[in-house]
Coordinates of C-alpha atoms and ligand atoms in Angstrom, one line a residue:
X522 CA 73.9 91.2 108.7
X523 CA 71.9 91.0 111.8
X524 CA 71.5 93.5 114.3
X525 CA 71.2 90.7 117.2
X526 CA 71.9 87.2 118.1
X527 CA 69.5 84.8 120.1
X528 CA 71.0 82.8 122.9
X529 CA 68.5 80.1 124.3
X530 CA 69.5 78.7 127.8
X531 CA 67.8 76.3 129.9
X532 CA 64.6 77.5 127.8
X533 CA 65.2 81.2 128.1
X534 CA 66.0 83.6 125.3
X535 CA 68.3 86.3 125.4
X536 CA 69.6 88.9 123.2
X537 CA 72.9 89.9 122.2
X538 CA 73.8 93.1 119.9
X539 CA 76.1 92.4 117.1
X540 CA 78.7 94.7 116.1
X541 CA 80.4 95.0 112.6
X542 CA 83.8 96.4 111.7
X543 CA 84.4 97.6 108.6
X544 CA 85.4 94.6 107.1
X545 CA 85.2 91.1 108.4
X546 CA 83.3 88.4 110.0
X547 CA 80.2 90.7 112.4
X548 CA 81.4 90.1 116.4
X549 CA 77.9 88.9 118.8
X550 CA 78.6 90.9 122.0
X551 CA 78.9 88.7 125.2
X552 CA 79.9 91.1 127.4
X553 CA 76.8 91.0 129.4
X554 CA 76.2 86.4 128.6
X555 CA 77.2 86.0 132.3
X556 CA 75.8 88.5 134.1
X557 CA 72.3 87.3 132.2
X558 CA 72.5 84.0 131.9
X559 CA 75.0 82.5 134.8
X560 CA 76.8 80.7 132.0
X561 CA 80.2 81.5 130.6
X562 CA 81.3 80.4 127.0
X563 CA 84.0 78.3 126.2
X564 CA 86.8 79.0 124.0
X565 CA 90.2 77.4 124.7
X566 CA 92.5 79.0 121.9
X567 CA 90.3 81.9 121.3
X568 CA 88.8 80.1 117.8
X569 CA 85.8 82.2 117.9
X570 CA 86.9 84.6 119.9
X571 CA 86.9 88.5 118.6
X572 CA 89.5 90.0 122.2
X573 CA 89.6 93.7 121.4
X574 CA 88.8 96.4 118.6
X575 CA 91.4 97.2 116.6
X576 CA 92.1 99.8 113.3
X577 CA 95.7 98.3 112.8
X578 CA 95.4 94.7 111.0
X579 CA 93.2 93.2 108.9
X580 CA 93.2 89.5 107.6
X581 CA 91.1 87.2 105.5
X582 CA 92.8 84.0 106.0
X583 CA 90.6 82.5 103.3
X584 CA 91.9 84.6 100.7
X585 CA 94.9 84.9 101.8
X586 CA 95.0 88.9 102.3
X587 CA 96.7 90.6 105.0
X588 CA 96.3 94.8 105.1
X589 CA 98.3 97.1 107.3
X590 CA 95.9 100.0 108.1
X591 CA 94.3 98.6 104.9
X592 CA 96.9 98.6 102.6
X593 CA 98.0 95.0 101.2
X594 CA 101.2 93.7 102.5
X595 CA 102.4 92.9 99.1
X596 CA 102.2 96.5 98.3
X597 CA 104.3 97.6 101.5
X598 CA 106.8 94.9 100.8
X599 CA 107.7 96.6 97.1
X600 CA 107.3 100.0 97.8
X601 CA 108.1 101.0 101.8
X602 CA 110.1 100.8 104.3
X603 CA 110.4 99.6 107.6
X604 CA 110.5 102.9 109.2
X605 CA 107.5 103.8 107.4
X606 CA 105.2 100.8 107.8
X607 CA 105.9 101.3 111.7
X608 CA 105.1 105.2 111.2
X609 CA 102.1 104.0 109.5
X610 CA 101.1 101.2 112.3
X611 CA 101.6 104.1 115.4
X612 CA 99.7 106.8 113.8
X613 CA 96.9 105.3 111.0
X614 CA 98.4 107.0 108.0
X615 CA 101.4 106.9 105.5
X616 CA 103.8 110.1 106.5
X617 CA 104.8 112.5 104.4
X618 CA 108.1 113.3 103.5
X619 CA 109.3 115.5 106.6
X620 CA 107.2 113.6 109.0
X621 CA 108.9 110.3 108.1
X622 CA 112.3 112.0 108.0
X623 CA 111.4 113.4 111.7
X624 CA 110.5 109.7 112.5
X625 CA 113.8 108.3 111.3
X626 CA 115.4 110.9 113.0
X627 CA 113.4 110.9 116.2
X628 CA 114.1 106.4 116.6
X629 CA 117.8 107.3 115.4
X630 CA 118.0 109.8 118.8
X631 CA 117.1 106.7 120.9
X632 CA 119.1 103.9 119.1
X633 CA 121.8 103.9 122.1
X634 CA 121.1 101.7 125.1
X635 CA 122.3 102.9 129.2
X636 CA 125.9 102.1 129.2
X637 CA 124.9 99.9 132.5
X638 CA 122.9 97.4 130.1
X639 CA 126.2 95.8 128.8
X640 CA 127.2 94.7 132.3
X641 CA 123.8 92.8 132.5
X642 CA 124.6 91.0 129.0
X643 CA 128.0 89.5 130.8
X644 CA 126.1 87.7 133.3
X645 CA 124.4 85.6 130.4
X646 CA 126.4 82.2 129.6
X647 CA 127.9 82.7 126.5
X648 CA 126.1 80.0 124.8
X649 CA 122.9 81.4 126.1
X650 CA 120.4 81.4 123.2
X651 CA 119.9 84.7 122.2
X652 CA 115.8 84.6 123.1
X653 CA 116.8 84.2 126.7
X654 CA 119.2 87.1 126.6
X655 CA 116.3 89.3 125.2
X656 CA 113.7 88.1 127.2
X657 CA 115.7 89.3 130.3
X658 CA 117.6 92.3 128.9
X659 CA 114.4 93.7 127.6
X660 CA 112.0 93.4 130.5
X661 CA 115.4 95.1 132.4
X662 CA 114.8 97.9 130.6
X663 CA 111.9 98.9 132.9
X664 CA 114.6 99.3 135.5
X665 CA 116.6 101.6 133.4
X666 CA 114.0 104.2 131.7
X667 CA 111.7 104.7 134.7
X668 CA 111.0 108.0 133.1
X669 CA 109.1 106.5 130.5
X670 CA 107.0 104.0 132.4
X671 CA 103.9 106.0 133.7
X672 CA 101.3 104.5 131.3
X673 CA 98.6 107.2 131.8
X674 CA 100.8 109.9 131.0
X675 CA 100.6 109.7 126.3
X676 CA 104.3 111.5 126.3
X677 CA 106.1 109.0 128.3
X678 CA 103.9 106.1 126.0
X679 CA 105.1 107.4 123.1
X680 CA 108.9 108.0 124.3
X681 CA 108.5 104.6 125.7
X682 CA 107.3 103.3 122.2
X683 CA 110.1 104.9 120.2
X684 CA 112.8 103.4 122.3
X685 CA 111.7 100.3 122.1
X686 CA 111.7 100.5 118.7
X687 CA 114.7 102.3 118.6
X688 CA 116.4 99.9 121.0
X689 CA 115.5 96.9 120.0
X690 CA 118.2 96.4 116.8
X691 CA 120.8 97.4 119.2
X692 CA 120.4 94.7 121.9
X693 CA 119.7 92.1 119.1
X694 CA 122.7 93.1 117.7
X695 CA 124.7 92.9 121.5
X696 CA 122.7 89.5 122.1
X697 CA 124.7 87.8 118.8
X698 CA 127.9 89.6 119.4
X699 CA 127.9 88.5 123.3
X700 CA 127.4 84.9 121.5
X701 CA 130.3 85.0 119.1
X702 CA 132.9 86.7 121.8
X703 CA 133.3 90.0 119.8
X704 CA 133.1 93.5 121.5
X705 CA 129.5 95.5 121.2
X706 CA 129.4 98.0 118.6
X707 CA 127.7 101.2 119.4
X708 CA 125.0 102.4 117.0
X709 CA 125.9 105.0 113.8
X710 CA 123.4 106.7 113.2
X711 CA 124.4 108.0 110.0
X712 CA 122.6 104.7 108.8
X713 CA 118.9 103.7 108.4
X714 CA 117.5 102.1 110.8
X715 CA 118.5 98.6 109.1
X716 CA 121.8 99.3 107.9
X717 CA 122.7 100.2 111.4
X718 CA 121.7 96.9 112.7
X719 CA 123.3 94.7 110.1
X720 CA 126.5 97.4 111.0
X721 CA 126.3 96.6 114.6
X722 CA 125.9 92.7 114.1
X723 CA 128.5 91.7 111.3
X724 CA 131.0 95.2 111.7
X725 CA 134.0 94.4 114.2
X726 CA 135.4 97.6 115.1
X727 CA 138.5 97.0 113.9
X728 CA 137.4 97.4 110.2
X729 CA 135.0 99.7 108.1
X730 CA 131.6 98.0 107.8
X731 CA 129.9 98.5 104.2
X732 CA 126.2 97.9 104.2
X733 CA 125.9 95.6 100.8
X734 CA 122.4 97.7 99.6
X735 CA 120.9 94.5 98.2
X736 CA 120.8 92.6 101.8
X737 CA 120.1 95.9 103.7
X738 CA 116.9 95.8 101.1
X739 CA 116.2 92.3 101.7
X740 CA 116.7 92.8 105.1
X741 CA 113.8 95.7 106.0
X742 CA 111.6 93.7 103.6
X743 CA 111.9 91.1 106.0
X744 CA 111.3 93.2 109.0
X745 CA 107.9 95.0 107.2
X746 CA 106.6 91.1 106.4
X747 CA 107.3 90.4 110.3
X748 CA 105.9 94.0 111.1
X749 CA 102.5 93.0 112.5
X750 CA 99.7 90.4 112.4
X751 CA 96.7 91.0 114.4
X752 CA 95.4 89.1 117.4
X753 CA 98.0 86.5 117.5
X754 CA 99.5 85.3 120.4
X755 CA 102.4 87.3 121.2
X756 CA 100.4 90.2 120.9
X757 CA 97.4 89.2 122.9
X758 CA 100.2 88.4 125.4
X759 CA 101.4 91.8 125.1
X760 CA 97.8 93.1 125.8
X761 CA 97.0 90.9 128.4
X762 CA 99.8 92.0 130.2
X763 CA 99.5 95.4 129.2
X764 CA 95.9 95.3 130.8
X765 CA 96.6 95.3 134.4
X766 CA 98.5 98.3 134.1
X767 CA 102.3 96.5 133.8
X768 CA 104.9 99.1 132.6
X769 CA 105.3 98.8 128.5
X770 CA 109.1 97.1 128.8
X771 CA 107.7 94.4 131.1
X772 CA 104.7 94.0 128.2
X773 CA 107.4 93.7 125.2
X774 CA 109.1 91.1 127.7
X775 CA 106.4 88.9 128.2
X776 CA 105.2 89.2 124.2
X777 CA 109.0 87.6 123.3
X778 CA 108.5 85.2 125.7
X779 CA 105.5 83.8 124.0
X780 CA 107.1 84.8 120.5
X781 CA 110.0 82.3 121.3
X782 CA 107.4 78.9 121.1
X783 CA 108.1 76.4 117.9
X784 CA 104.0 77.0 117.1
X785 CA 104.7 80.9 116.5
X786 CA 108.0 82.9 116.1
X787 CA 110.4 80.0 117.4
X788 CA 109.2 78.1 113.7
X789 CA 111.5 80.3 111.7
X790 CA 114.4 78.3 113.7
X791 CA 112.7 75.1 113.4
X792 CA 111.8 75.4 109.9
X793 CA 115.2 75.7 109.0
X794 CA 116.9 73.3 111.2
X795 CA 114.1 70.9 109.9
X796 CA 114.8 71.9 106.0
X797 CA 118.6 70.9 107.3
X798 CA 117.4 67.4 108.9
X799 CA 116.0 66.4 105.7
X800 CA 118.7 67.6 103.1
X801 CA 118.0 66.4 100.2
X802 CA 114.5 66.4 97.9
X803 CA 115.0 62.4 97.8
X804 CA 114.2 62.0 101.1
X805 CA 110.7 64.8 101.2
X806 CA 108.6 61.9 101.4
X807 CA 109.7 60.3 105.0
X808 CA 109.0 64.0 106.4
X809 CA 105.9 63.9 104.7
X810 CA 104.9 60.8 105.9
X811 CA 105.8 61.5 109.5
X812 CA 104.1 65.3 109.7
X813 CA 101.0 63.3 108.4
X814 CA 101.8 60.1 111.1
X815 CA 99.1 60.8 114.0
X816 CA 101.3 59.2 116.5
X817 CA 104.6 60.9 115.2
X818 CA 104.7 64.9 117.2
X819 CA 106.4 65.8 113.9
X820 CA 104.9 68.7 111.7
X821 CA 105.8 70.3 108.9
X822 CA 107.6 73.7 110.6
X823 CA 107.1 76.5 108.2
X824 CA 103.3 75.1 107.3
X825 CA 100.2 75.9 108.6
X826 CA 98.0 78.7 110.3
X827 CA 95.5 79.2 112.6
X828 CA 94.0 82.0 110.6
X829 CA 95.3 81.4 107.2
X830 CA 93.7 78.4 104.8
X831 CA 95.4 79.4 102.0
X832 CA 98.7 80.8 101.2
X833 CA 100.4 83.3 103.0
X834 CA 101.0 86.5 101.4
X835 CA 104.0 87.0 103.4
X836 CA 105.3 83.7 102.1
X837 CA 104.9 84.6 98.6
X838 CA 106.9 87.9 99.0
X839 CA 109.7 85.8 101.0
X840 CA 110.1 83.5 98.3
X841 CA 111.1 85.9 96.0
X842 CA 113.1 87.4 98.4
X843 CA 115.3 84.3 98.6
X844 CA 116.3 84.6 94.9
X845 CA 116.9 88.2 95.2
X846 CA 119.7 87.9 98.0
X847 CA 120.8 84.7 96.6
X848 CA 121.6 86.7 93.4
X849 CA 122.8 89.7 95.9
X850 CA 125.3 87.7 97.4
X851 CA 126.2 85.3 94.7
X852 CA 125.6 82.3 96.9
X853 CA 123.2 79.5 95.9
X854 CA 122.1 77.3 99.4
X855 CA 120.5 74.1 97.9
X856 CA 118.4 73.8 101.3
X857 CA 116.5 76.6 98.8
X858 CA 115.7 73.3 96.5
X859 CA 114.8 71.4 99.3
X860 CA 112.2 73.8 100.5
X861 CA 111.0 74.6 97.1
X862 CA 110.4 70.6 96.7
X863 CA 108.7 70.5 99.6
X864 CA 106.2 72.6 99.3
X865 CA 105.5 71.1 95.7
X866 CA 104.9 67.6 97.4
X867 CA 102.9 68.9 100.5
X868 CA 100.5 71.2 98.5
X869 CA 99.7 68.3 95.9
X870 CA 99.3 65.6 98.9
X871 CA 95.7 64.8 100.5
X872 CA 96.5 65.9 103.5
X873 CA 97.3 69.2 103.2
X874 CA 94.9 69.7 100.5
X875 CA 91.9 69.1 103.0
X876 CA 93.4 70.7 106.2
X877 CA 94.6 73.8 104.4
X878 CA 98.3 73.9 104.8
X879 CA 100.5 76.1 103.0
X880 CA 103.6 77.9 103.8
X881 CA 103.5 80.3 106.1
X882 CA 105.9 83.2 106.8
X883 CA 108.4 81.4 108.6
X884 CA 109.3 78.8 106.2
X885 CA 111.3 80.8 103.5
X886 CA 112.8 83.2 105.9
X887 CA 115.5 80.9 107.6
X888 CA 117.1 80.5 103.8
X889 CA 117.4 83.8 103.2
X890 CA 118.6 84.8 106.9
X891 CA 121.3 82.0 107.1
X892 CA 122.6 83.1 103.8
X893 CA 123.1 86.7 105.5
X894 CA 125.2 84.9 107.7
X895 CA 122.9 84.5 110.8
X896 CA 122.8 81.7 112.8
X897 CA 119.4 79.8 113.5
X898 CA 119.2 81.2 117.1
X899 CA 119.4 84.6 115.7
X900 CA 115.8 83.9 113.9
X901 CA 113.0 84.6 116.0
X902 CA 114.9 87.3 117.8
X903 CA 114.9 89.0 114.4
X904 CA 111.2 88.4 114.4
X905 CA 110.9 89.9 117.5
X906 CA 113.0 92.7 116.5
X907 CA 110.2 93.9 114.2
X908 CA 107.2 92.5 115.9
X909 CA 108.0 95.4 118.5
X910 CA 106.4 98.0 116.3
X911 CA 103.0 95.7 116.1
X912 CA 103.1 95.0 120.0
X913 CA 103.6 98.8 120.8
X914 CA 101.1 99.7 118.4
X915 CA 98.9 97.4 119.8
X916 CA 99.5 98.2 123.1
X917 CA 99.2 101.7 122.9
X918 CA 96.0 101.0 121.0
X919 CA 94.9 99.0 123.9
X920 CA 95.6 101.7 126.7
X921 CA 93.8 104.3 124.9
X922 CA 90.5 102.2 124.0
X923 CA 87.6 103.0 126.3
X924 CA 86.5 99.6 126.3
X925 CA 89.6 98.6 128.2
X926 CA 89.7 96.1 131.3
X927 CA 92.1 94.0 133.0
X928 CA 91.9 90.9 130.7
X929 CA 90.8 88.0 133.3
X930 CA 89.4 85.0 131.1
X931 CA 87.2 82.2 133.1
X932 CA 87.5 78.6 133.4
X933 CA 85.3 75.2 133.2
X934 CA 86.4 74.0 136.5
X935 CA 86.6 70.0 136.7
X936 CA 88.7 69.7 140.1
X937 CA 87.1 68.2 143.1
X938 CA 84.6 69.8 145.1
X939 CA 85.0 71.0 148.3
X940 CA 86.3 68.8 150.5
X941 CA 88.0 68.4 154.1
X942 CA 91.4 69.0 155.0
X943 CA 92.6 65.6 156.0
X944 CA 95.9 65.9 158.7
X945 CA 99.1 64.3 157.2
X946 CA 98.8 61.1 159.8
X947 CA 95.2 60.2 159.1
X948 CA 95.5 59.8 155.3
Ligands
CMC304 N1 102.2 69.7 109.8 C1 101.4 68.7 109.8 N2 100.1 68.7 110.2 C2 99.6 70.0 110.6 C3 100.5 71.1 110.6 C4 101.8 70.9 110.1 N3 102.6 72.0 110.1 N4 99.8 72.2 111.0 C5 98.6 71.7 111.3 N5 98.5 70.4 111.1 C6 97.3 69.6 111.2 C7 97.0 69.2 112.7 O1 97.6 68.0 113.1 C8 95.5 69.2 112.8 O2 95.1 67.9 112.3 P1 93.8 67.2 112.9 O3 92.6 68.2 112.6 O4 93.7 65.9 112.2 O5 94.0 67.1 114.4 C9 95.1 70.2 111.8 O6 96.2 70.3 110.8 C10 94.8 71.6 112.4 O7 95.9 71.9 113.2 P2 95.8 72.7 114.6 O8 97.1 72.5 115.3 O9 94.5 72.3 115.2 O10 95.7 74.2 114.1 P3 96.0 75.5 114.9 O11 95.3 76.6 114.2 O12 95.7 75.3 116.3 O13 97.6 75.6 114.7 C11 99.7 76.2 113.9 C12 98.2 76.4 113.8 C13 100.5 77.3 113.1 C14 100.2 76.2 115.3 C15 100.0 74.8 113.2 O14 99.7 74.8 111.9 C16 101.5 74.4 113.4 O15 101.9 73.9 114.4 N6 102.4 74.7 112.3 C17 103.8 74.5 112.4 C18 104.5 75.6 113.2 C19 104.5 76.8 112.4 O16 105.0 76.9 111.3 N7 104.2 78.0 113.1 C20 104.3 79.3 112.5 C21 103.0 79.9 112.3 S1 103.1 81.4 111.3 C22 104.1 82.6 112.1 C23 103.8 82.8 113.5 O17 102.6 82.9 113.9 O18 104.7 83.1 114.3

């Protein structure tokens, strides 16, 4: 470990401090490279690129190794629950019993949206994909709980924080009903936090709704594995947005906005519709020829990571989780085969032996989701769904660090130079 790094430019040396976390590659502190040197550094993608402190995530993409306020993922898939891993990401340690029963109670208390909100779903087509619907109905939100939008003030943060948490399932939920042409269901909240969703997505009011255990299970396993994962970009979104001040609906809004993209939470979707393309194992090896084609846009949806080179742990957990629900619901979807075959072939080809692809998290989840009975467009807002507890984690991290500033990133310009305006007839 060194205690400072030496930049040289145009002959001059200059110092920078280097700061350690407690675990993890040591950051070299640039804050000041500009103001010293008249240089910026360049960056596109943020490869190099520590943005912020943080106590909430922690991974080692080499080892594959992912910790929630250090404790391994694997372990919070077995043994927690959704509810508490998001306790446990707002407040930096595991509650006790009556503090996670006044959680559950305290999200239950705000599960209900403003009765005004369904109007705005009807102005949606009905084939809308469900990702628009949230992106609008969820930066609306702003214009329905002013009274928890003042983001110096920690009470209205927090109230802020637990309804969106608290709200989310339920406009998930009214975004697939509006698709399917049946009537919203209001929340019971006599369920957990999971059961109620599933209740208010596949119940029709016209019937009891049971909650089968085994998917309601499978189900907030999912939600913990999607619960947070650092600096990626839905959440730096949310930061970045967060930073000038915006109100914490309009931050959520922008975060599922980036969330939607095929290279991050929109690959669930693809992953699956891709698994569907190819059908059976016999015909692996055209895919796998065209993901490794240079001049074919085709990848592998489902593979790869920016920060993982080795597999991801949330994979491994979702794999199993198909066989469990599979067994659950006595069904047996031989896209499973497929996918299982596939990752066989890619992980003992060249290819993705030398550029480190292995499955990532989204490309078991759109098995086990479609044999719940949700349709593809349902995926990512599911992801979202539970990526709100990282992004208002994150964000309220964010508003409370002292080392807080508008984010405002700099450029390389290669434009023209100045230059005279010439009028429209003389050109
Ligand atoms: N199939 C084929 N080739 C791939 C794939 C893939 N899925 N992923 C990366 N590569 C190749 C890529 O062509 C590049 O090759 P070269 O060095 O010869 O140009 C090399 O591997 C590195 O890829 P990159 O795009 O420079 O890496 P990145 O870190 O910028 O991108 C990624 C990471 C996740 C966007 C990318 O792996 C990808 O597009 N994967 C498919 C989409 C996907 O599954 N996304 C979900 C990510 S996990 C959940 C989430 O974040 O939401």
């Amino acid at each position: 470990m060194t205690d400072a790094a030496k930049v040289s430019v145009d002959g001059k040396d200059f110092d920078y401090p280097v700061m350690s976390g407690t675990v993890g590659p040591d950051v070299v502190d640039i804050r000041k490279f500009y103001a010293q040197t008249g240089d910026f550094t360049y960056d596109p993608g943020f490869t190099s690129t520590a943005s912020c402190q943080s106590k909430l995530t922690y991974i080692d993409g080499d080892e594959g190794v992912l910790l929630h306020r250090g404790y391994p993922i694997g372990e919070l898939a077995e043994n927690s629950s959704f509810m508490e891993v998001a306790y446990l990401l707002l407040n930096g340690e595991l509650p006790e019993k009556g503090e996670l029963a006044q959680f559950e109670h305290t999200i239950s208390r705000h599960t209900m949206v403003h009765e005004q909100l369904a109007t705005f779903f009807r102005g949606f087509r009905r084939d809308a994909h469900p990702m628009a619907i949230l992106c609008g109905v969820v930066g609306a939100l702003s214009a329905f709980y002013h009274d928890s939008t003042d983001i110096h003030d920690p009470v209205q943060r927090t109230i802020a924080s637990h309804r969106l948490i608290a709200k989310m399932p339920t406009i998930a939920a009214m975004a697939y009903k509006y698709s399917v042409g049946q009537p919203f269901l209001y929340p019971d909240n006599s369920l957990s936090y999971t059961g109620n969703f599933l209740r208010m997505t596949f119940g029709v009011p016209a019937e009891p709704y049971e909650v089968n255990p085994a998917v309601e299970k499978a189900m907030d396993r999912i939600f913990i594995l999607h619960a947070d994962h650092e600096q990626n970009a839905s959440t730096s979104t949310v930061r970045l947005a967060g930073s000038s001040g915006a109100n914490p609906f309009a931050c959520m809004a922008a975060g599922i906005a980036c969330l939607w993209g095929p290279a991050h939470g929109g690959a669930n979707e693809a992953a699956l519709n891709m698994l569907r393309e190819i059908g059976t194992p016999e015909r692996i090896p055209e895919f796998i020829a065209r993901a490794k084609d240079k001049n074919d846009p085709f990848r592998l949806m489902g593979f790869g990571h920016r920060v993982y080179k080795n597999y991801d742990p949330r994979a491994t957990v979702m794999q199993k989780t198909v066989r469990e629900v599979f067994d659950a619901l006595k069904v047996n979807d031989p896209l499973f085969d497929t996918a299982l075959r596939l990752e066989e072939l890619a992980l003992s080809d060249e290819y993705f032996i030398e550029k480190k692809l292995f499955p990532n998290v989204d490309f078991y989840s759109g098995v086990i989701l479609s044999a719940i009975g949700f349709p593809t467009s349902m995926f990512t807002v599911l992801f979202a769904l539970a990526r709100t507890v990282g992004w208002v984690a994150q964000w309220n991290e964010m508003i409370t660090d002292p080392d807080q500033k508008i984010g405002r990133p700099r450029q390389l310009y290669t434009g023209p130079t100045q230059r005279s305006y010439v009028p429209v007839d003389q050109r």
